[in-house]
Structures are given as C-alpha cells and as structure tokens.
Coordinates of C-alpha atoms and ligand atoms in Angstrom, one line a residue:
M732 CA 9.7 126.1 93.6
N733 CA 12.6 128.4 92.8
K734 CA 14.8 126.4 90.5
D735 CA 17.9 128.2 91.5
A736 CA 17.4 128.0 95.3
Y737 CA 20.4 126.6 97.2
I738 CA 20.1 122.9 97.9
P739 CA 22.0 122.0 101.1
Y740 CA 23.7 118.6 101.5
G741 CA 21.6 117.9 104.5
R742 CA 18.7 119.5 106.3
Q743 CA 16.5 118.8 109.3
D744 CA 12.7 118.1 108.9
I745 CA 10.6 120.0 111.4
Q746 CA 6.8 119.4 111.3
P747 CA 4.0 121.1 113.2
Q748 CA 3.8 118.1 115.6
D749 CA 7.5 118.6 116.5
I750 CA 6.8 122.2 117.4
E751 CA 3.7 121.3 119.3
A752 CA 5.7 118.7 121.3
V753 CA 8.4 121.2 122.2
V754 CA 5.9 123.9 123.2
E755 CA 4.1 121.4 125.4
V756 CA 7.3 120.9 127.4
L757 CA 7.9 124.7 127.6
R758 CA 4.4 125.0 129.1
S759 CA 5.0 122.2 131.6
D760 CA 6.5 122.1 135.0
W761 CA 9.9 120.8 133.8
I762 CA 11.9 122.0 130.9
T763 CA 14.9 119.8 131.8
Q764 CA 15.2 116.6 133.8
G765 CA 11.5 115.9 133.6
P766 CA 9.7 112.9 132.3
V767 CA 10.5 113.3 128.6
V768 CA 14.2 112.5 128.6
P769 CA 13.5 108.9 130.0
R770 CA 10.7 108.5 127.4
F771 CA 13.0 109.4 124.6
E772 CA 15.7 107.1 126.0
Q773 CA 13.1 104.3 126.1
A774 CA 11.9 105.0 122.5
V775 CA 15.4 104.9 121.1
S776 CA 16.5 101.8 123.0
D777 CA 13.3 100.0 122.1
Y778 CA 13.7 101.0 118.5
C779 CA 17.1 99.4 118.3
N780 CA 16.5 96.5 120.6
A781 CA 19.0 97.7 123.3
T782 CA 18.2 97.4 127.0
Y783 CA 19.4 100.9 128.0
G784 CA 19.6 104.4 126.5
V785 CA 21.5 107.2 128.1
A786 CA 20.8 110.6 126.6
A787 CA 23.4 113.3 126.4
N788 CA 23.7 116.9 125.2
S789 CA 25.7 115.7 122.1
A790 CA 27.2 112.6 120.6
T791 CA 30.6 114.0 121.5
S792 CA 29.6 114.0 125.2
A793 CA 28.1 110.5 124.9
L794 CA 31.3 109.2 123.3
H795 CA 33.4 110.8 126.1
I796 CA 31.3 109.2 128.9
A797 CA 31.2 105.9 126.9
C798 CA 35.0 105.8 126.9
L799 CA 35.2 106.8 130.6
S800 CA 32.7 104.1 131.5
L801 CA 35.1 101.5 130.0
N802 CA 37.9 102.9 132.1
L803 CA 39.8 104.3 129.2
G804 CA 42.6 106.4 130.7
P805 CA 46.2 107.5 130.3
N806 CA 48.5 104.8 129.0
D807 CA 45.5 103.2 127.2
W808 CA 45.0 103.3 123.4
L809 CA 41.8 104.1 121.5
W810 CA 41.7 103.2 117.8
T811 CA 39.2 104.7 115.3
S812 CA 38.9 105.5 111.6
P813 CA 40.7 108.4 110.0
I814 CA 37.5 109.1 107.9
T815 CA 35.3 110.5 110.6
F816 CA 34.5 113.7 112.4
V817 CA 37.2 114.7 114.8
A818 CA 34.9 114.0 117.8
S819 CA 35.4 110.2 117.5
A820 CA 39.2 110.5 118.2
N821 CA 38.8 113.4 120.6
A822 CA 36.7 111.3 122.9
G823 CA 39.8 109.2 123.6
R824 CA 42.0 112.2 124.0
Y825 CA 39.6 113.7 126.7
C826 CA 40.3 110.6 128.7
G827 CA 44.1 111.2 128.4
A828 CA 44.4 108.1 126.2
H829 CA 46.6 107.7 123.2
V830 CA 44.8 107.7 119.9
D831 CA 45.6 105.9 116.7
F832 CA 43.8 105.1 113.5
V833 CA 43.1 102.1 111.3
D834 CA 43.0 102.8 107.6
I835 CA 39.7 102.5 105.7
D836 CA 38.4 99.9 103.3
P837 CA 38.6 101.3 99.8
E838 CA 35.1 100.2 98.9
T839 CA 32.9 100.9 101.9
Y840 CA 35.2 103.7 103.4
N841 CA 34.6 102.1 106.8
M842 CA 37.5 100.9 109.0
S843 CA 39.2 98.1 107.2
V844 CA 39.0 94.8 109.0
A845 CA 42.1 93.5 107.2
A846 CA 44.0 96.6 108.3
L847 CA 42.7 96.2 111.9
K848 CA 43.8 92.6 112.0
E849 CA 47.3 93.4 110.9
K850 CA 47.6 96.4 113.3
L851 CA 46.4 94.2 116.2
H852 CA 48.9 91.5 115.3
N853 CA 51.7 94.1 115.4
A854 CA 50.4 95.8 118.5
E855 CA 50.3 92.5 120.4
K856 CA 54.0 92.1 119.7
S857 CA 54.9 95.6 120.9
G858 CA 52.5 95.5 123.9
T859 CA 50.4 98.4 122.6
L860 CA 47.0 96.7 122.1
P861 CA 44.0 99.1 122.3
K862 CA 41.6 99.1 125.2
V863 CA 38.8 100.5 123.0
V864 CA 38.2 100.3 119.2
M865 CA 35.7 102.7 117.8
P866 CA 34.3 101.8 114.4
V867 CA 32.4 104.5 112.7
H868 CA 29.4 103.6 110.5
F869 CA 30.4 106.0 107.8
A870 CA 27.6 107.6 105.8
G871 CA 25.2 105.3 107.6
Q872 CA 26.6 102.0 106.3
P873 CA 27.3 99.5 109.1
C874 CA 30.9 98.4 109.6
D875 CA 31.6 94.6 109.6
M876 CA 30.7 94.3 113.3
P877 CA 30.8 90.5 113.5
A878 CA 34.4 90.4 112.3
I879 CA 35.4 93.3 114.6
A880 CA 33.7 91.6 117.6
E881 CA 35.6 88.4 116.8
L882 CA 38.9 90.3 117.0
A883 CA 37.7 91.9 120.2
Q884 CA 37.2 88.4 121.7
H885 CA 40.7 87.4 120.6
Y886 CA 42.6 90.5 121.6
G887 CA 40.5 91.6 124.6
F888 CA 39.5 95.1 123.5
R889 CA 36.1 96.8 124.0
I890 CA 34.0 98.3 121.3
I891 CA 32.1 101.6 121.1
E892 CA 30.3 102.1 117.8
D893 CA 30.2 105.7 116.6
A894 CA 26.8 105.4 115.0
S895 CA 26.3 109.2 114.6
H896 CA 25.3 108.6 111.0
A897 CA 23.5 105.3 111.5
I898 CA 20.3 105.3 113.5
G899 CA 17.9 103.2 111.5
A900 CA 20.6 101.1 109.8
K901 CA 20.8 97.3 110.0
Y902 CA 23.2 94.5 109.2
N903 CA 22.5 90.7 109.1
G904 CA 19.1 91.4 110.7
Y905 CA 20.6 93.3 113.7
K906 CA 19.7 96.9 114.3
V907 CA 22.6 99.3 114.7
G908 CA 22.3 100.4 118.4
A909 CA 21.3 96.9 119.6
C910 CA 25.0 96.4 120.6
S911 CA 24.9 92.9 119.3
H912 CA 28.6 93.1 118.6
S913 CA 29.7 95.9 120.9
D914 CA 29.7 97.3 124.4
I915 CA 28.1 100.7 123.6
T916 CA 26.7 102.5 120.5
V917 CA 26.4 106.3 120.2
F918 CA 24.0 108.3 118.1
S919 CA 24.1 112.0 117.2
F920 CA 21.0 114.1 116.9
H921 CA 22.7 117.2 115.4
P922 CA 20.4 118.7 112.7
V923 CA 22.2 117.3 109.7
K924 CA 22.0 113.7 111.1
I925 CA 19.0 111.3 110.7
I926 CA 16.8 112.7 113.5
T927 CA 17.4 115.8 115.5
T928 CA 17.1 117.2 119.0
G929 CA 19.0 120.5 118.0
E930 CA 22.1 119.3 119.8
G931 CA 22.0 115.9 121.3
G932 CA 23.2 112.4 121.4
M933 CA 22.5 109.0 123.0
A934 CA 24.5 106.0 124.1
T935 CA 22.8 102.5 124.1
T936 CA 24.1 99.4 125.9
N937 CA 22.8 96.1 127.2
D938 CA 25.1 96.3 130.3
P939 CA 23.4 97.7 133.4
D940 CA 26.7 98.7 135.0
L941 CA 27.8 100.7 131.9
A942 CA 24.4 102.4 131.7
R943 CA 24.5 103.4 135.3
R944 CA 28.1 104.6 135.1
M945 CA 27.4 106.7 131.9
R946 CA 24.4 108.3 133.5
R947 CA 26.4 109.2 136.6
L948 CA 29.4 110.5 134.5
G949 CA 27.0 112.7 132.5
S950 CA 25.7 114.3 135.7
H951 CA 28.7 115.4 137.7
G952 CA 29.6 111.9 138.9
I953 CA 26.7 112.3 141.4
T954 CA 24.7 109.3 142.7
R955 CA 21.5 109.2 144.6
E956 CA 21.7 105.4 145.0
P957 CA 22.3 104.6 148.7
K958 CA 24.2 101.4 147.7
E959 CA 26.8 103.4 145.7
M960 CA 27.5 105.7 148.7
D961 CA 30.3 105.2 151.2
T962 CA 28.0 106.2 154.1
E963 CA 24.3 105.9 155.0
P964 CA 22.4 108.8 153.3
D965 CA 21.8 111.7 155.7
G966 CA 18.2 111.9 154.5
S967 CA 16.1 111.8 151.3
W968 CA 17.9 114.9 150.0
Y969 CA 21.2 113.3 150.1
Y970 CA 23.5 112.7 147.1
Q971 CA 27.2 112.0 146.8
Q972 CA 29.7 112.8 144.2
I973 CA 31.7 109.6 143.9
E974 CA 33.8 110.4 140.9
L975 CA 34.5 113.4 138.6
G976 CA 31.7 113.8 136.1
F977 CA 30.3 116.4 133.8
N978 CA 27.1 118.2 133.0
Y979 CA 26.3 116.4 129.8
R980 CA 22.5 116.1 130.4
M981 CA 19.9 116.5 127.6
T982 CA 16.9 118.7 128.3
D983 CA 13.3 117.7 128.2
I984 CA 12.9 120.4 125.4
Q985 CA 15.4 118.5 123.3
A986 CA 14.0 115.1 124.1
A987 CA 10.5 116.2 123.1
L988 CA 11.8 117.1 119.7
G989 CA 13.6 113.8 119.5
L990 CA 10.7 111.7 120.6
S991 CA 8.5 113.4 118.0
Q992 CA 11.1 112.8 115.3
M993 CA 11.3 109.1 116.2
E994 CA 7.8 108.7 114.8
R995 CA 9.2 109.4 111.4
L996 CA 12.5 107.6 111.6
D997 CA 11.4 104.7 109.4
A998 CA 9.9 107.1 106.9
Y999 CA 13.1 109.1 106.8
I1000 CA 15.2 106.0 106.1
Q1001 CA 12.7 104.9 103.4
S1002 CA 13.0 108.3 101.7
R1003 CA 16.8 108.3 102.0
H1004 CA 16.8 104.9 100.3
E1005 CA 14.6 106.0 97.5
L1006 CA 16.8 109.1 96.9
A1007 CA 20.0 107.0 97.0
D1008 CA 18.5 104.5 94.5
R1009 CA 17.7 107.3 92.1
Y1010 CA 21.2 108.7 92.4
N1011 CA 22.7 105.2 91.9
K1012 CA 20.7 104.9 88.6
S1013 CA 21.2 108.4 87.3
L1014 CA 24.9 108.7 88.0
S1015 CA 25.9 105.3 86.7
L1016 CA 27.2 106.7 83.4
L1017 CA 29.1 109.6 84.9
P1018 CA 32.8 109.4 85.7
V1019 CA 32.1 108.9 89.4
I1020 CA 32.2 106.0 91.7
T1021 CA 28.9 105.7 93.5
P1022 CA 28.8 104.3 97.1
R1023 CA 29.2 100.5 97.3
Q1024 CA 27.0 98.7 99.7
K1025 CA 28.2 95.5 101.4
Q1026 CA 25.9 92.5 101.2
G1027 CA 23.7 92.1 104.2
T1028 CA 23.8 95.8 105.2
K1029 CA 21.0 98.3 105.1
S1030 CA 22.5 101.8 105.3
A1031 CA 20.8 104.7 107.0
W1032 CA 22.1 106.8 104.1
H1033 CA 23.1 109.8 106.1
L1034 CA 25.4 110.8 103.3
Y1035 CA 25.7 110.1 99.6
V1036 CA 29.4 110.3 98.7
V1037 CA 30.6 110.1 95.1
K1038 CA 34.2 109.7 94.3
L1039 CA 35.7 111.1 91.1
D1040 CA 36.7 108.2 88.8
K1041 CA 40.2 109.3 87.9
K1042 CA 40.4 106.6 85.2
S1043 CA 37.7 108.4 83.2
T1044 CA 38.0 112.1 84.1
T1045 CA 40.9 114.6 84.4
L1046 CA 38.8 117.0 86.4
E1047 CA 40.1 117.8 89.9
R1048 CA 37.8 117.5 92.9
K1049 CA 38.3 121.2 93.6
E1050 CA 37.0 122.2 90.2
V1051 CA 34.0 119.9 90.5
F1052 CA 33.3 121.2 94.1
Y1053 CA 33.4 124.8 93.1
S1054 CA 31.3 124.4 89.9
L1055 CA 28.6 122.6 91.9
R1056 CA 28.6 125.3 94.6
K1057 CA 28.3 127.9 91.9
A1058 CA 25.2 126.0 90.6
N1059 CA 23.8 126.4 94.1
I1060 CA 24.3 122.7 95.0
G1061 CA 25.4 122.5 98.6
V1062 CA 28.1 119.9 98.2
N1063 CA 30.4 119.1 101.1
I1064 CA 33.4 117.0 102.0
H1065 CA 33.3 114.2 104.5
Y1066 CA 35.9 114.0 105.9
I1067 CA 39.4 115.6 106.0
P1068 CA 41.4 112.6 107.4
V1069 CA 41.6 113.3 111.1
H1070 CA 45.3 112.4 111.4
T1071 CA 46.2 115.3 109.0
Q1072 CA 44.6 117.9 111.3
P1073 CA 47.4 120.2 112.8
D1074 CA 46.4 119.3 116.4
F1075 CA 46.9 115.6 115.5
K1076 CA 50.1 116.2 113.5
R1077 CA 51.5 117.7 116.6
M1078 CA 51.0 114.3 118.2
G1079 CA 53.3 112.8 115.5
F1080 CA 50.9 111.8 112.7
K1081 CA 52.0 112.5 109.2
T1082 CA 50.5 112.8 105.8
G1083 CA 51.1 109.3 104.3
D1084 CA 50.2 107.4 107.5
F1085 CA 46.8 106.2 106.2
P1086 CA 47.1 106.3 102.4
I1087 CA 43.7 104.8 101.5
A1088 CA 41.9 107.4 103.7
E1089 CA 44.1 110.1 102.1
S1090 CA 43.4 109.1 98.5
Y1091 CA 39.7 108.7 99.3
Y1092 CA 39.7 112.3 100.6
K1093 CA 41.2 113.7 97.4
E1094 CA 38.3 112.4 95.3
A1095 CA 35.2 112.4 97.6
I1096 CA 32.3 114.8 97.4
S1097 CA 29.0 114.5 99.4
I1098 CA 26.0 115.5 97.3
P1099 CA 22.7 116.6 98.8
L1100 CA 20.5 114.0 100.5
F1101 CA 17.8 114.7 103.1
P1102 CA 14.4 113.0 103.6
H1103 CA 12.1 115.8 102.2
M1104 CA 14.3 116.5 99.2
T1105 CA 12.0 116.9 96.3
S1106 CA 12.4 115.2 92.9
S1107 CA 13.0 118.5 91.2
Q1108 CA 15.7 119.3 93.7
Q1109 CA 17.3 115.9 93.0
E1110 CA 16.9 116.5 89.3
A1111 CA 18.7 119.8 89.7
V1112 CA 21.6 118.0 91.5
I1113 CA 21.8 115.3 88.8
T1114 CA 21.7 117.9 86.0
A1115 CA 24.4 120.0 87.6
L1116 CA 26.6 117.0 88.0
K1117 CA 26.2 116.0 84.3
E1118 CA 27.0 119.6 83.2
V1119 CA 30.1 119.7 85.3
L1120 CA 31.4 116.2 84.6
V1121 CA 30.7 115.6 80.9
Ligands
LIG2621 C1 28.3 114.4 114.1 C2 29.3 113.4 114.5 C3 29.8 113.4 115.8 C4 29.5 114.4 116.8 O1 28.2 114.5 117.0 P1 27.7 115.8 117.9 O2 26.3 115.3 118.3 O3 27.7 117.0 117.0 O4 28.6 115.9 119.1 C5 30.7 112.3 116.1 N1 31.0 111.4 115.2 C6 30.6 111.5 113.9 C7 31.0 110.4 112.9 C8 29.7 112.5 113.5 O5 29.3 112.5 112.2

C-alpha cells in the first residue's frame, strides 16, 4: 500500500455482492417503487426492533416528513442540538416552525439534559414550550433518551431522534431506532455514514398512524386507501391527494444497495469499535481529549473526534488541522455550531448563545475512521498526530 496515500475521514465500503444486488434491480422490471424498498424497510425496522420503517431519498427528507407527521407548523417550536449538521434544524424550518437549540454536554457533546431541563422550565413560564425536541446521537453515541423521554412526559413534547450517525448503536439494552423513548427515529445512508444507499434515509416508528402519514407525505400526500378518501373510489386506478406532500421516495436501486449493506452492519460496528479502541490506547499520552463514552451506551462510532487539550498544548486547532492535511490525513470538523451560520444569525442567533458548543468547536477535530481502514492506515494517522502534537 502507498504509505503516502490520502486517508479520508470516512469512506463507504462497496463489495461485489452490493454491485450484484444493484445490477439485479437494474435488470428487473422495476427500478423504483418495486419490491426492494419494502424489503429494505423491513430489514432496518427488524434490525432495530421497530414496527415500521419508512424509506426516503435522504435523512433530510425523512426528518422533514417526521416533523410534518407530528403536525409541527408555524407558531410551534423545534429544539435541537447546535452540534449537528444543519439538516436537523432545517427540518423544523421547512415546516415554518421556530427553531431553537439546547447547548451540549461538555463530555459527550450530545444535547445536555441539564440544559434542556432548565430551558424547558423557562419556556413553560414564557409559554414557548417546544412541540418537538430532536436529540442528535452525535458521532454515534446515544443521547440520554430515558431522561429526555421523562421530560417529554412532563412537558408534553414529541421526540424525533436524529440517528443519522447511529444505526447499530445501543443504550441500556435498547437499539437506537427501536423508538423505545421517542416517537420517530431517522437514519441517514449518505456514503460517509454507517451503511449507504448513495443518498437515502429512513424513519422508524412504532405508531401505525405516524408511519402511514410519513409514507403519504413522502409521496405527494397521495393515498390509495379508500378509507382515507372523502368519496368512494371511482375505480381501482383511483387515488386522492389529501394533503400537500413531496416526492421523497427512495428507489429500488438504492434500497438494493442498502439491503446488501445491512448484511455487514454488525461487522462494520465491530470494526469501528476495534479502531476506536486502538485510537483510545494510542492517543492517551497526547495532549488531546479522546471521546468519553457514557456508561450503558454502545456507540456506532460514526466519528472519532479528538479535542485539543488546551491545558497541555499551546497549538491552535487550525495548525493541527493543516499539518494533518499536509500529511495526507483527511481530518474534518464536525460541526460548525449551527446557530453561528449566517442564515441562522439572520434569525437572531448570536455567537455566545451556546458557549459549550462554541468552545467544543474551537478544539475539535475528526480523525479518519471507517470500517475497512487498515492497521497501517491507522498507524499513519497515529504517527502523524504524534509528530504534530509532541
Ligand atoms: C448526514 C446528516 C443528516 C442529513 O443526512 P442526509 O441523508 O445527507 O440528508 C442529518 N443529520 C445529521 C446529524 C447528519 O449527520
């Protein structure tokens, strides 16, 4: 292997059987809306012990129809984490809802339950309680869902888990996606995530009404169910648009790739854990803070984020980032706090609004981690980090 080849922070794994599965669909009668999408939905929902899976053409689309199915609309509030991809917050904005953030926990980088509690307490007084709270399982580590669900009970909000990073993760014996402490969970199948369909996403739920509504919203708001129509069907061709929906459907081509990838999901998680363990051991003497894992959680290890330990290094994140990039290590930053994006600042957010997220951002670097990363690739990353940091 070329020692100096670029090592990306994440990369899909495509095997001959994946290609075969996709080609089989291409040669079949249906390339979209055939039998493979429902099989993929079944495979994912079975895997995470949820009753229903609703596939979509991205996690962003799935988050949007998830919010709509819970009737999120103008005058409602959606709260999420500032350390996420912009899509989590945008899902609320697409519905015309107000969006706000809850600062992160300084150790797990997930939404802080203490901060959530305090914000809910204040929102109750001002009459601005959220309709939907969207915790994000950052880097694949599950949020404290039992605590968030307890607050949902008390304050009456609904929960959508943004599990874009977390298919294959568990907490207290529950699989992420089982919706044991939420209404809906959403996965992403973008190529950098845990399994891929090219572009794609899926919502899981145990509520038949939410599943039906999401399916309808993802396909133009059209129903073919006579009992949902306001008249008798004219005939077997008949359908009705009963609300405004979208074309968010996944294709059979994508689903075939996803279904084939599902076979290796557990192996991917296993491999990500081994790589993370090796990083934990090898980086322990460097001036970085390695990811802390909360007791009772099993991460999907989508990302391995190190934070510069400012107590033991004077190096700036920028210097470390550029030195690693120069050494062909594809480091990345997850994430720029969403509230500091210009399009969010225009809504009134300011730098300083979520200080823990902002200080996390100044020191965080994601280093390469993907299931088929070789030990010599990992060694190259570790060596480069040592050279830069000591
Ligand atoms: C990737 C990602 C999304 C969006 O996923 P797409 O499938 O690309 O639409 C949403 N939220 C988080 C946290 C993500 O990482």
